[in-house]
Short mmCIF file of C-alpha atoms and ligand atoms in Angstrom, two decimals:
data_model
loop_
_atom_site.label_atom_id
_atom_site.label_comp_id
_atom_site.label_asym_id
_atom_site.label_seq_id
_atom_site.Cartn_x
_atom_site.Cartn_y
_atom_site.Cartn_z
CA MET A 1 7.39 -20.44 -4.88
CA ASN A 2 10.35 -18.71 -5.04
CA ILE A 3 10.17 -14.83 -6.24
CA SER A 4 12.80 -12.86 -7.00
CA LEU A 5 12.65 -9.03 -7.60
CA GLU A 6 16.68 -8.64 -8.15
CA ASN A 7 17.48 -5.72 -9.94
CA GLN A 8 13.95 -4.00 -9.73
CA THR A 9 13.46 -1.08 -7.44
CA ALA A 10 10.61 -0.51 -5.13
CA ILE A 11 9.14 2.57 -3.53
CA VAL A 12 7.10 1.81 -0.51
CA THR A 13 5.41 5.19 0.82
CA GLY A 14 4.42 5.04 4.64
CA ALA A 15 7.23 2.06 5.01
CA ASN A 16 8.53 3.06 8.48
CA SER A 17 5.31 1.05 10.33
CA GLY A 18 2.76 -1.29 9.62
CA ILE A 19 1.97 -2.61 6.43
CA GLY A 20 4.21 -0.56 4.73
CA GLU A 21 7.07 -1.53 6.58
CA ALA A 22 6.17 -5.33 6.00
CA CYS A 23 5.62 -4.96 2.03
CA ALA A 24 9.32 -2.98 2.17
CA ARG A 25 11.04 -5.71 4.02
CA ALA A 26 9.17 -8.34 2.06
CA LEU A 27 10.31 -6.66 -1.00
CA ALA A 28 13.98 -6.70 0.02
CA ALA A 29 14.01 -10.01 1.27
CA ALA A 30 13.00 -11.07 -2.58
CA GLY A 31 15.89 -9.17 -3.82
CA ALA A 32 14.55 -5.59 -4.77
CA ASN A 33 15.87 -2.54 -3.70
CA VAL A 34 13.48 -0.40 -1.73
CA VAL A 35 13.06 3.15 -0.65
CA ILE A 36 11.75 3.06 2.65
CA ASN A 37 9.51 6.67 2.53
CA TYR A 38 8.74 8.43 5.48
CA VAL A 39 7.43 11.65 7.34
CA THR A 40 7.85 11.28 10.89
CA LYS A 41 10.52 9.26 12.87
CA PRO A 42 13.37 9.11 10.70
CA GLU A 43 15.28 7.08 13.03
CA VAL A 44 12.75 4.39 12.59
CA ALA A 45 13.26 4.48 9.10
CA GLU A 46 17.00 4.49 9.08
CA LYS A 47 16.87 1.46 11.17
CA ILE A 48 14.68 -0.33 8.99
CA ALA A 49 16.75 0.64 6.00
CA ALA A 50 19.79 -0.49 7.96
CA GLU A 51 18.39 -3.83 8.97
CA ILE A 52 17.53 -4.35 5.06
CA ASN A 53 21.06 -3.63 3.88
CA VAL A 54 22.69 -5.78 6.71
CA ALA A 55 20.50 -8.78 5.71
CA GLY A 56 22.26 -8.34 2.07
CA ALA A 57 19.37 -8.83 -0.42
CA GLY A 58 17.74 -5.82 -1.67
CA ARG A 59 19.36 -2.80 -0.63
CA ALA A 60 17.32 0.25 1.03
CA ILE A 61 17.73 4.02 1.52
CA ALA A 62 14.95 6.34 3.74
CA VAL A 63 13.34 9.11 1.92
CA ALA A 64 11.21 11.51 3.58
CA ALA A 65 8.46 12.88 1.79
CA ASP A 66 4.91 14.35 2.42
CA VAL A 67 2.73 12.23 -0.17
CA SER A 68 -0.09 14.99 -0.27
CA ASN A 69 3.06 17.30 -1.37
CA GLU A 70 3.51 17.27 -5.18
CA ALA A 71 7.37 18.72 -4.87
CA GLN A 72 8.36 16.43 -2.34
CA VAL A 73 6.98 13.46 -4.22
CA GLU A 74 8.51 14.57 -7.22
CA ALA A 75 12.08 14.97 -5.20
CA MET A 76 11.59 11.66 -3.55
CA PHE A 77 11.65 10.12 -7.26
CA VAL A 78 14.38 12.07 -8.43
CA ARG A 79 16.32 10.51 -5.14
CA SER A 80 15.43 7.29 -5.96
CA ARG A 81 16.54 7.37 -9.70
CA ALA A 82 19.92 9.10 -8.52
CA GLU A 83 20.35 6.19 -6.07
CA PHE A 84 18.95 3.40 -7.79
CA GLY A 85 18.59 4.14 -11.66
CA THR A 86 14.93 3.91 -12.04
CA VAL A 87 11.83 2.62 -10.18
CA ASP A 88 9.84 -0.55 -11.27
CA ILE A 89 7.23 -0.93 -8.50
CA LEU A 90 5.58 1.75 -6.76
CA VAL A 91 3.68 0.33 -3.33
CA ASN A 92 1.04 3.21 -2.77
CA ASN A 93 0.65 2.87 1.00
CA ALA A 94 0.83 5.95 3.04
CA GLY A 95 -2.34 6.36 4.59
CA LEU A 96 -3.88 7.29 7.84
CA GLN A 97 -7.37 7.77 9.90
CA LYS A 98 -8.79 10.92 11.52
CA ASP A 99 -12.11 9.29 12.83
CA ALA A 100 -15.35 11.59 13.81
CA ALA A 101 -18.93 11.27 13.49
CA LEU A 102 -20.10 12.89 10.39
CA GLN A 103 -21.69 15.99 12.31
CA ASP A 104 -18.34 16.55 14.21
CA MET A 105 -15.92 16.08 11.57
CA THR A 106 -13.74 19.02 10.66
CA LEU A 107 -12.88 20.11 7.12
CA ASP A 108 -9.32 19.86 8.08
CA GLU A 109 -9.72 16.07 9.02
CA TRP A 110 -11.71 15.34 5.63
CA ASN A 111 -8.74 17.21 3.91
CA LEU A 112 -6.02 15.37 5.46
CA VAL A 113 -7.58 12.01 5.00
CA ILE A 114 -7.99 12.72 1.33
CA GLY A 115 -5.29 14.34 0.87
CA ILE A 116 -2.79 11.67 2.26
CA ASN A 117 -4.83 8.69 1.15
CA LEU A 118 -6.01 9.62 -2.23
CA THR A 119 -4.36 12.68 -3.47
CA GLY A 120 -1.20 10.77 -2.35
CA GLN A 121 -1.67 7.70 -4.14
CA PHE A 122 -2.43 9.85 -7.32
CA LEU A 123 0.75 12.11 -7.30
CA CYS A 124 2.87 8.84 -6.46
CA ALA A 125 1.34 6.96 -9.12
CA ARG A 126 1.44 9.74 -11.89
CA ALA A 127 5.41 10.07 -11.15
CA ALA A 128 5.87 6.45 -11.26
CA VAL A 129 4.08 5.93 -14.70
CA ARG A 130 6.44 8.97 -16.06
CA GLU A 131 9.65 6.96 -14.96
CA PHE A 132 8.34 3.83 -16.27
CA LEU A 133 7.40 5.16 -19.58
CA ARG A 134 10.69 7.44 -19.87
CA ARG A 135 12.89 4.46 -18.68
CA GLY A 136 11.19 1.87 -21.09
CA PRO A 137 11.08 -1.79 -20.94
CA ARG A 138 13.28 -4.00 -18.90
CA PRO A 139 12.71 -7.48 -20.44
CA GLU A 140 15.40 -9.07 -18.47
CA VAL A 141 13.61 -8.15 -15.13
CA SER A 142 10.19 -7.84 -15.74
CA CYS A 143 7.26 -8.42 -18.28
CA ALA A 144 5.63 -5.46 -17.31
CA LEU A 145 7.03 -1.98 -17.89
CA GLY A 146 6.15 -1.34 -14.37
CA LYS A 147 3.84 -2.50 -11.30
CA ILE A 148 1.45 0.05 -9.23
CA ILE A 149 0.20 -1.58 -5.92
CA CYS A 150 -2.21 0.22 -4.29
CA MET A 151 -2.81 -0.04 -0.68
CA SER A 152 -6.52 -0.03 -0.34
CA SER A 153 -8.80 -1.69 2.58
CA VAL A 154 -12.15 -3.59 2.85
CA HIS A 155 -13.61 -0.22 3.59
CA GLU A 156 -13.43 0.47 -0.43
CA THR A 157 -16.51 -1.58 -0.36
CA ILE A 158 -17.73 -2.21 3.51
CA PRO A 159 -19.06 1.22 4.65
CA TRP A 160 -17.68 2.59 7.63
CA ALA A 161 -19.95 4.58 10.09
CA GLY A 162 -17.47 7.26 12.06
CA HIS A 163 -14.99 7.05 9.44
CA ALA A 164 -16.71 9.21 6.19
CA ASN A 165 -13.29 10.40 5.30
CA TYR A 166 -11.27 7.22 5.22
CA ALA A 167 -14.20 5.43 3.82
CA ALA A 168 -14.56 7.71 0.93
CA SER A 169 -10.82 7.91 0.53
CA LYS A 170 -10.89 3.97 0.03
CA GLY A 171 -13.76 3.96 -2.26
CA GLY A 172 -11.77 6.85 -4.19
CA ILE A 173 -9.09 4.28 -4.83
CA LEU A 174 -11.18 1.55 -5.94
CA GLN A 175 -11.83 3.90 -9.01
CA LEU A 176 -8.29 5.38 -9.44
CA MET A 177 -6.86 1.89 -9.55
CA LYS A 178 -9.20 0.72 -12.06
CA THR A 179 -9.21 3.65 -14.24
CA MET A 180 -5.30 3.45 -14.13
CA ALA A 181 -5.29 0.12 -14.94
CA GLN A 182 -7.39 0.54 -17.66
CA GLU A 183 -5.37 3.27 -19.08
CA LEU A 184 -2.09 1.77 -18.72
CA ALA A 185 -2.47 -1.84 -19.67
CA PRO A 186 -1.70 -1.02 -23.17
CA LYS A 187 1.48 0.22 -22.04
CA LYS A 188 2.02 -3.12 -19.79
CA VAL A 189 1.72 -0.84 -16.53
CA ARG A 190 0.01 -3.48 -13.83
CA VAL A 191 -2.29 -1.67 -11.58
CA ASN A 192 -3.86 -3.47 -8.71
CA SER A 193 -4.94 -2.72 -5.15
CA ILE A 194 -4.56 -5.38 -1.76
CA GLY A 195 -7.73 -4.48 0.31
CA PRO A 196 -6.33 -5.33 4.20
CA GLY A 197 -8.81 -6.45 6.41
CA ALA A 198 -7.85 -5.95 10.25
CA ILE A 199 -4.41 -5.92 10.32
CA LYS A 200 -2.46 -5.68 13.64
CA THR A 201 -0.65 -2.32 13.17
CA PRO A 202 -0.37 1.08 15.12
CA ILE A 203 -3.28 2.29 12.97
CA ASN A 204 -6.28 -0.08 14.86
CA THR A 205 -4.15 -0.70 17.98
CA LEU A 206 -7.37 -0.12 20.26
CA ALA A 207 -9.52 -2.64 18.02
CA TRP A 208 -6.97 -5.65 18.85
CA ALA A 209 -4.72 -4.79 21.74
CA THR A 210 -6.87 -6.43 24.60
CA PRO A 211 -8.55 -9.19 24.80
CA GLU A 212 -11.85 -7.90 25.10
CA ALA A 213 -11.23 -5.80 21.93
CA GLU A 214 -9.90 -8.81 19.86
CA HIS A 215 -12.84 -10.75 20.90
CA GLU A 216 -14.95 -8.41 19.48
CA LEU A 217 -13.15 -7.76 16.18
CA LEU A 218 -13.00 -11.68 15.78
CA LYS A 219 -16.73 -11.68 15.28
CA LEU A 220 -15.93 -9.78 12.02
CA ILE A 221 -13.38 -12.37 10.70
CA PRO A 222 -14.57 -15.58 9.53
CA TYR A 223 -11.04 -17.01 9.72
CA ASP A 224 -10.89 -16.57 13.00
CA ARG A 225 -7.56 -14.33 13.40
CA VAL A 226 -6.80 -10.92 13.31
CA GLY A 227 -4.28 -10.08 10.06
CA GLU A 228 -0.44 -9.72 10.61
CA PRO A 229 1.53 -7.49 8.47
CA SER A 230 3.38 -10.17 7.21
CA ASP A 231 0.26 -11.67 6.03
CA ILE A 232 0.09 -8.57 3.22
CA GLY A 233 3.88 -8.40 2.65
CA LYS A 234 3.53 -11.55 0.80
CA VAL A 235 0.86 -10.68 -1.33
CA CYS A 236 2.59 -7.63 -2.22
CA VAL A 237 5.82 -9.52 -3.50
CA TRP A 238 3.11 -11.56 -5.44
CA LEU A 239 1.48 -8.66 -6.83
CA ALA A 240 5.06 -7.03 -7.86
CA SER A 241 6.44 -9.95 -9.62
CA ASP A 242 5.65 -11.97 -12.63
CA GLN A 243 4.06 -14.45 -11.14
CA SER A 244 0.70 -12.29 -11.52
CA ASP A 245 1.61 -11.07 -14.49
CA TYR A 246 -1.95 -11.59 -16.31
CA ILE A 247 -3.37 -9.73 -13.20
CA THR A 248 -4.66 -6.09 -13.52
CA GLY A 249 -7.23 -3.88 -12.13
CA GLN A 250 -7.99 -6.14 -9.33
CA THR A 251 -8.11 -5.80 -5.60
CA ILE A 252 -7.20 -8.80 -3.94
CA PHE A 253 -8.54 -8.96 -0.19
CA VAL A 254 -6.43 -9.73 2.37
CA ASP A 255 -8.86 -9.99 5.13
CA GLY A 256 -9.60 -13.21 6.52
CA GLY A 257 -13.14 -13.08 5.26
CA MET A 258 -14.28 -9.91 6.47
CA THR A 259 -15.91 -9.25 3.48
CA LEU A 260 -17.81 -12.20 3.33
CA TYR A 261 -20.67 -10.45 5.50
CA PRO A 262 -20.12 -12.68 8.50
CA GLY A 263 -23.33 -11.52 9.91
CA PHE A 264 -25.10 -13.53 7.40
CA ALA A 265 -23.63 -16.74 8.37
CA THR A 266 -26.20 -17.13 10.72
CA GLY A 267 -28.71 -14.78 9.72
CA GLY A 268 -30.56 -13.39 7.01
C1 BGC B 301 -8.52 0.18 9.19
C2 BGC B 301 -8.34 -0.50 10.35
C3 BGC B 301 -9.59 -1.42 10.55
C4 BGC B 301 -9.53 -2.39 9.29
C5 BGC B 301 -11.04 -3.33 9.52
C6 BGC B 301 -8.72 -0.86 7.85
O1 BGC B 301 -8.81 -0.45 6.54
O2 BGC B 301 -7.69 1.21 8.82
O3 BGC B 301 -8.37 0.77 11.62
O4 BGC B 301 -9.44 -2.27 11.50
O5 BGC B 301 -9.62 -1.49 8.03
O6 BGC B 301 -12.05 -2.38 9.97
#
């Protein structure tokens, strides 16, 4: 399938590593202009943007913004419009973990994770929807007025001991995504989530970096391999394209079967 996102612009939050980087590179390879959002390591974001620009498909700029900060999110959208004219696609990807047993979890750890993973998705989605409505339809590039892709997790449905803040944020994204999809479908805005399982990124290096850890992890993955960021990038491009035009309000799990309750394959 040859998907073209030419003349569309995507903002990808948290795009200077892991899944966000893979989504940004894949969207650009499909022809979209991309905004590489980041908070730390500006040199990495600039390098990714430069590599995308050299590749010669979509263009890229790096834009700093903390997605949990309303003013910074607004400024990122102003900058994106100034550079590329409008925004067609938002990949709400920025997220982090601050793991702790419940009795040890501090309010700061709770607020940080909810602030970035959940409130950040609200702030960016709100700004994107305002831009879609301001700009109006562009039938020459897409059937939809705009597309929002929320990066969720298998943990929007699988409880995760020791990660209450993270699991709560992902459970919140599920209802945020579905409610936005219901509310915005009549306006032709499509809102979907990707639910990654274990993907080889910096967020979970400890879970796959040694053969022992990977062996343990694979017990949770029926398809018997740990995911790669590009596994998510491909689905992101498809969800952003008209190939998925009739899909809204859905989570596509990209998890090698992690949500299939593999413990029940032999038990129960
Ligand atoms: C988490 C990873 C974890 C994976 C599967 C993701 O949402 O960020 O740390 O490996 O879920 O449990």
